[in-house]
Amino acid sequence: MAAANEFPPDWERVDEWMPPELAKQVRALAAEARTRMQEKIMLDEHEIEDRRRAVANAIASQRLEGLEVDAQTRAELDQVALGELEPADVIASIRRRLVAGD
């Protein structure tokens, strides 16, 4: 059984510290959530094309403002269009590079 002060609990060993029926329900909900996340990640071609257009528009907007998007950011934005990264990941990457002086 998990220690009372252990947080977060060890979800891999849920049967050791949770009543069996509740553990079964938790595992089923977790499996359903994983499936939904995987389905959400898979984008159809229409969605990918829409995202690519949005990326191209964002880059064009930067150019209109006199700024050039660097190659690494463009590559990361391409990954966003494909659903491989989230926009927040790109923002975090840009911040890390700015702080590092890259």
mmCIF file with all atom_site columns, C-alpha atoms in Angstrom:
data_model
loop_
_atom_site.group_PDB
_atom_site.id
_atom_site.type_symbol
_atom_site.label_atom_id
_atom_site.label_alt_id
_atom_site.label_comp_id
_atom_site.label_asym_id
_atom_site.label_entity_id
_atom_site.label_seq_id
_atom_site.pdbx_PDB_ins_code
_atom_site.Cartn_x
_atom_site.Cartn_y
_atom_site.Cartn_z
_atom_site.occupancy
_atom_site.B_iso_or_equiv
_atom_site.pdbx_formal_charge
_atom_site.auth_seq_id
_atom_site.auth_comp_id
_atom_site.auth_asym_id
_atom_site.auth_atom_id
_atom_site.pdbx_PDB_model_num
ATOM 1   C CA . MET A 1 1   ? 0.000   0.000  0.000   1.00 0.00 ? 1   MET A CA 1
ATOM 2   C CA . ALA A 1 2   ? 1.240   3.511  -0.847  1.00 0.00 ? 2   ALA A CA 1
ATOM 3   C CA . ALA A 1 3   ? 2.289   5.752  1.986   1.00 0.00 ? 3   ALA A CA 1
ATOM 4   C CA . ALA A 1 4   ? -0.400  8.223  2.978   1.00 0.00 ? 4   ALA A CA 1
ATOM 5   C CA . ASN A 1 5   ? 1.861   11.159 2.153   1.00 0.00 ? 5   ASN A CA 1
ATOM 6   C CA . GLU A 1 6   ? 2.994   9.798  -1.234  1.00 0.00 ? 6   GLU A CA 1
ATOM 7   C CA . PHE A 1 7   ? 1.964   12.166 -3.990  1.00 0.00 ? 7   PHE A CA 1
ATOM 8   C CA . PRO A 1 8   ? 1.333   11.629 -6.745  1.00 0.00 ? 8   PRO A CA 1
ATOM 9   C CA . PRO A 1 9   ? 0.388   8.047  -6.045  1.00 0.00 ? 9   PRO A CA 1
ATOM 10  C CA . ASP A 1 10  ? 2.034   5.298  -8.064  1.00 0.00 ? 10  ASP A CA 1
ATOM 11  C CA . TRP A 1 11  ? -0.581  4.834  -10.778 1.00 0.00 ? 11  TRP A CA 1
ATOM 12  C CA . GLU A 1 12  ? 1.230   1.790  -12.181 1.00 0.00 ? 12  GLU A CA 1
ATOM 13  C CA . ARG A 1 13  ? 0.514   -0.080 -8.933  1.00 0.00 ? 13  ARG A CA 1
ATOM 14  C CA . VAL A 1 14  ? -3.039  1.142  -8.471  1.00 0.00 ? 14  VAL A CA 1
ATOM 15  C CA . ASP A 1 15  ? -4.221  -2.334 -7.359  1.00 0.00 ? 15  ASP A CA 1
ATOM 16  C CA . GLU A 1 16  ? -2.001  -2.123 -4.285  1.00 0.00 ? 16  GLU A CA 1
ATOM 17  C CA . TRP A 1 17  ? -3.640  0.929  -2.785  1.00 0.00 ? 17  TRP A CA 1
ATOM 18  C CA . MET A 1 18  ? -7.109  1.229  -4.327  1.00 0.00 ? 18  MET A CA 1
ATOM 19  C CA . PRO A 1 19  ? -10.158 -1.012 -3.928  1.00 0.00 ? 19  PRO A CA 1
ATOM 20  C CA . PRO A 1 20  ? -10.209 -3.564 -6.809  1.00 0.00 ? 20  PRO A CA 1
ATOM 21  C CA . GLU A 1 21  ? -13.413 -2.377 -8.481  1.00 0.00 ? 21  GLU A CA 1
ATOM 22  C CA . LEU A 1 22  ? -12.331 1.256  -8.368  1.00 0.00 ? 22  LEU A CA 1
ATOM 23  C CA . ALA A 1 23  ? -8.865  0.312  -9.680  1.00 0.00 ? 23  ALA A CA 1
ATOM 24  C CA . LYS A 1 24  ? -10.525 -1.488 -12.597 1.00 0.00 ? 24  LYS A CA 1
ATOM 25  C CA . GLN A 1 25  ? -12.561 1.629  -13.417 1.00 0.00 ? 25  GLN A CA 1
ATOM 26  C CA . VAL A 1 26  ? -9.497  3.876  -13.152 1.00 0.00 ? 26  VAL A CA 1
ATOM 27  C CA . ARG A 1 27  ? -7.511  1.636  -15.517 1.00 0.00 ? 27  ARG A CA 1
ATOM 28  C CA . ALA A 1 28  ? -10.410 1.640  -18.011 1.00 0.00 ? 28  ALA A CA 1
ATOM 29  C CA . LEU A 1 29  ? -10.677 5.441  -17.871 1.00 0.00 ? 29  LEU A CA 1
ATOM 30  C CA . ALA A 1 30  ? -6.917  5.807  -18.310 1.00 0.00 ? 30  ALA A CA 1
ATOM 31  C CA . ALA A 1 31  ? -6.974  3.499  -21.350 1.00 0.00 ? 31  ALA A CA 1
ATOM 32  C CA . GLU A 1 32  ? -9.846  5.495  -22.845 1.00 0.00 ? 32  GLU A CA 1
ATOM 33  C CA . ALA A 1 33  ? -7.999  8.771  -22.240 1.00 0.00 ? 33  ALA A CA 1
ATOM 34  C CA . ARG A 1 34  ? -4.845  7.413  -23.911 1.00 0.00 ? 34  ARG A CA 1
ATOM 35  C CA . THR A 1 35  ? -6.895  6.314  -26.932 1.00 0.00 ? 35  THR A CA 1
ATOM 36  C CA . ARG A 1 36  ? -8.562  9.715  -27.208 1.00 0.00 ? 36  ARG A CA 1
ATOM 37  C CA . MET A 1 37  ? -5.201  11.471 -26.984 1.00 0.00 ? 37  MET A CA 1
ATOM 38  C CA . GLN A 1 38  ? -3.785  9.282  -29.754 1.00 0.00 ? 38  GLN A CA 1
ATOM 39  C CA . GLU A 1 39  ? -6.830  9.901  -31.950 1.00 0.00 ? 39  GLU A CA 1
ATOM 40  C CA . LYS A 1 40  ? -6.571  13.636 -31.334 1.00 0.00 ? 40  LYS A CA 1
ATOM 41  C CA . ILE A 1 41  ? -2.935  13.646 -32.380 1.00 0.00 ? 41  ILE A CA 1
ATOM 42  C CA . MET A 1 42  ? -3.706  12.004 -35.718 1.00 0.00 ? 42  MET A CA 1
ATOM 43  C CA . LEU A 1 43  ? -4.672  14.820 -38.072 1.00 0.00 ? 43  LEU A CA 1
ATOM 44  C CA . ASP A 1 44  ? -6.304  14.389 -41.435 1.00 0.00 ? 44  ASP A CA 1
ATOM 45  C CA . GLU A 1 45  ? -4.814  15.973 -44.561 1.00 0.00 ? 45  GLU A CA 1
ATOM 46  C CA . HIS A 1 46  ? -7.334  18.843 -44.483 1.00 0.00 ? 46  HIS A CA 1
ATOM 47  C CA . GLU A 1 47  ? -6.340  19.754 -40.920 1.00 0.00 ? 47  GLU A CA 1
ATOM 48  C CA . ILE A 1 48  ? -2.649  19.525 -41.772 1.00 0.00 ? 48  ILE A CA 1
ATOM 49  C CA . GLU A 1 49  ? -3.127  21.783 -44.796 1.00 0.00 ? 49  GLU A CA 1
ATOM 50  C CA . ASP A 1 50  ? -5.041  24.314 -42.667 1.00 0.00 ? 50  ASP A CA 1
ATOM 51  C CA . ARG A 1 51  ? -2.236  24.280 -40.110 1.00 0.00 ? 51  ARG A CA 1
ATOM 52  C CA . ARG A 1 52  ? 0.415   24.693 -42.814 1.00 0.00 ? 52  ARG A CA 1
ATOM 53  C CA . ARG A 1 53  ? -1.475  27.700 -44.142 1.00 0.00 ? 53  ARG A CA 1
ATOM 54  C CA . ALA A 1 54  ? -1.632  29.187 -40.643 1.00 0.00 ? 54  ALA A CA 1
ATOM 55  C CA . VAL A 1 55  ? 2.128   28.688 -40.231 1.00 0.00 ? 55  VAL A CA 1
ATOM 56  C CA . ALA A 1 56  ? 2.805   30.317 -43.612 1.00 0.00 ? 56  ALA A CA 1
ATOM 57  C CA . ASN A 1 57  ? 0.566   33.254 -42.658 1.00 0.00 ? 57  ASN A CA 1
ATOM 58  C CA . ALA A 1 58  ? 2.354   33.689 -39.317 1.00 0.00 ? 58  ALA A CA 1
ATOM 59  C CA . ILE A 1 59  ? 5.753   33.698 -41.037 1.00 0.00 ? 59  ILE A CA 1
ATOM 60  C CA . ALA A 1 60  ? 4.505   36.150 -43.677 1.00 0.00 ? 60  ALA A CA 1
ATOM 61  C CA . SER A 1 61  ? 3.153   38.403 -40.930 1.00 0.00 ? 61  SER A CA 1
ATOM 62  C CA . GLN A 1 62  ? 6.578   38.451 -39.278 1.00 0.00 ? 62  GLN A CA 1
ATOM 63  C CA . ARG A 1 63  ? 8.196   39.367 -42.597 1.00 0.00 ? 63  ARG A CA 1
ATOM 64  C CA . LEU A 1 64  ? 5.737   42.238 -43.058 1.00 0.00 ? 64  LEU A CA 1
ATOM 65  C CA . GLU A 1 65  ? 6.902   43.523 -39.682 1.00 0.00 ? 65  GLU A CA 1
ATOM 66  C CA . GLY A 1 66  ? 10.510  43.335 -40.853 1.00 0.00 ? 66  GLY A CA 1
ATOM 67  C CA . LEU A 1 67  ? 11.405  40.199 -38.916 1.00 0.00 ? 67  LEU A CA 1
ATOM 68  C CA . GLU A 1 68  ? 12.759  36.919 -40.258 1.00 0.00 ? 68  GLU A CA 1
ATOM 69  C CA . VAL A 1 69  ? 11.824  33.597 -38.655 1.00 0.00 ? 69  VAL A CA 1
ATOM 70  C CA . ASP A 1 70  ? 14.934  31.476 -38.087 1.00 0.00 ? 70  ASP A CA 1
ATOM 71  C CA . ALA A 1 71  ? 15.334  27.986 -39.550 1.00 0.00 ? 71  ALA A CA 1
ATOM 72  C CA . GLN A 1 72  ? 14.884  26.160 -36.236 1.00 0.00 ? 72  GLN A CA 1
ATOM 73  C CA . THR A 1 73  ? 11.621  27.965 -35.503 1.00 0.00 ? 73  THR A CA 1
ATOM 74  C CA . ARG A 1 74  ? 10.377  27.258 -39.044 1.00 0.00 ? 74  ARG A CA 1
ATOM 75  C CA . ALA A 1 75  ? 11.193  23.566 -38.573 1.00 0.00 ? 75  ALA A CA 1
ATOM 76  C CA . GLU A 1 76  ? 9.374   23.511 -35.227 1.00 0.00 ? 76  GLU A CA 1
ATOM 77  C CA . LEU A 1 77  ? 6.368   25.278 -36.753 1.00 0.00 ? 77  LEU A CA 1
ATOM 78  C CA . ASP A 1 78  ? 6.295   22.622 -39.480 1.00 0.00 ? 78  ASP A CA 1
ATOM 79  C CA . GLN A 1 79  ? 6.084   20.044 -36.688 1.00 0.00 ? 79  GLN A CA 1
ATOM 80  C CA . VAL A 1 80  ? 3.152   21.978 -35.202 1.00 0.00 ? 80  VAL A CA 1
ATOM 81  C CA . ALA A 1 81  ? 1.403   21.797 -38.579 1.00 0.00 ? 81  ALA A CA 1
ATOM 82  C CA . LEU A 1 82  ? 1.847   18.016 -38.563 1.00 0.00 ? 82  LEU A CA 1
ATOM 83  C CA . GLY A 1 83  ? 0.576   17.706 -34.990 1.00 0.00 ? 83  GLY A CA 1
ATOM 84  C CA . GLU A 1 84  ? 3.965   16.576 -33.681 1.00 0.00 ? 84  GLU A CA 1
ATOM 85  C CA . LEU A 1 85  ? 4.459   19.636 -31.449 1.00 0.00 ? 85  LEU A CA 1
ATOM 86  C CA . GLU A 1 86  ? 2.141   22.091 -29.747 1.00 0.00 ? 86  GLU A CA 1
ATOM 87  C CA . PRO A 1 87  ? 2.502   25.864 -30.250 1.00 0.00 ? 87  PRO A CA 1
ATOM 88  C CA . ALA A 1 88  ? 3.457   26.126 -26.563 1.00 0.00 ? 88  ALA A CA 1
ATOM 89  C CA . ASP A 1 89  ? 6.458   23.868 -27.282 1.00 0.00 ? 89  ASP A CA 1
ATOM 90  C CA . VAL A 1 90  ? 7.698   26.290 -29.949 1.00 0.00 ? 90  VAL A CA 1
ATOM 91  C CA . ILE A 1 91  ? 7.231   29.269 -27.644 1.00 0.00 ? 91  ILE A CA 1
ATOM 92  C CA . ALA A 1 92  ? 9.189   27.486 -24.896 1.00 0.00 ? 92  ALA A CA 1
ATOM 93  C CA . SER A 1 93  ? 11.957  26.652 -27.379 1.00 0.00 ? 93  SER A CA 1
ATOM 94  C CA . ILE A 1 94  ? 12.197  30.264 -28.540 1.00 0.00 ? 94  ILE A CA 1
ATOM 95  C CA . ARG A 1 95  ? 12.367  31.465 -24.923 1.00 0.00 ? 95  ARG A CA 1
ATOM 96  C CA . ARG A 1 96  ? 15.119  28.954 -24.083 1.00 0.00 ? 96  ARG A CA 1
ATOM 97  C CA . ARG A 1 97  ? 17.153  30.060 -27.093 1.00 0.00 ? 97  ARG A CA 1
ATOM 98  C CA . LEU A 1 98  ? 16.688  33.741 -26.250 1.00 0.00 ? 98  LEU A CA 1
ATOM 99  C CA . VAL A 1 99  ? 17.803  33.206 -22.659 1.00 0.00 ? 99  VAL A CA 1
ATOM 100 C CA . ALA A 1 100 ? 20.805  31.183 -23.877 1.00 0.00 ? 100 ALA A CA 1
ATOM 101 C CA . GLY A 1 101 ? 21.688  33.937 -26.330 1.00 0.00 ? 101 GLY A CA 1
ATOM 102 C CA . ASP A 1 102 ? 21.236  31.772 -29.418 1.00 0.00 ? 102 ASP A CA 1
#
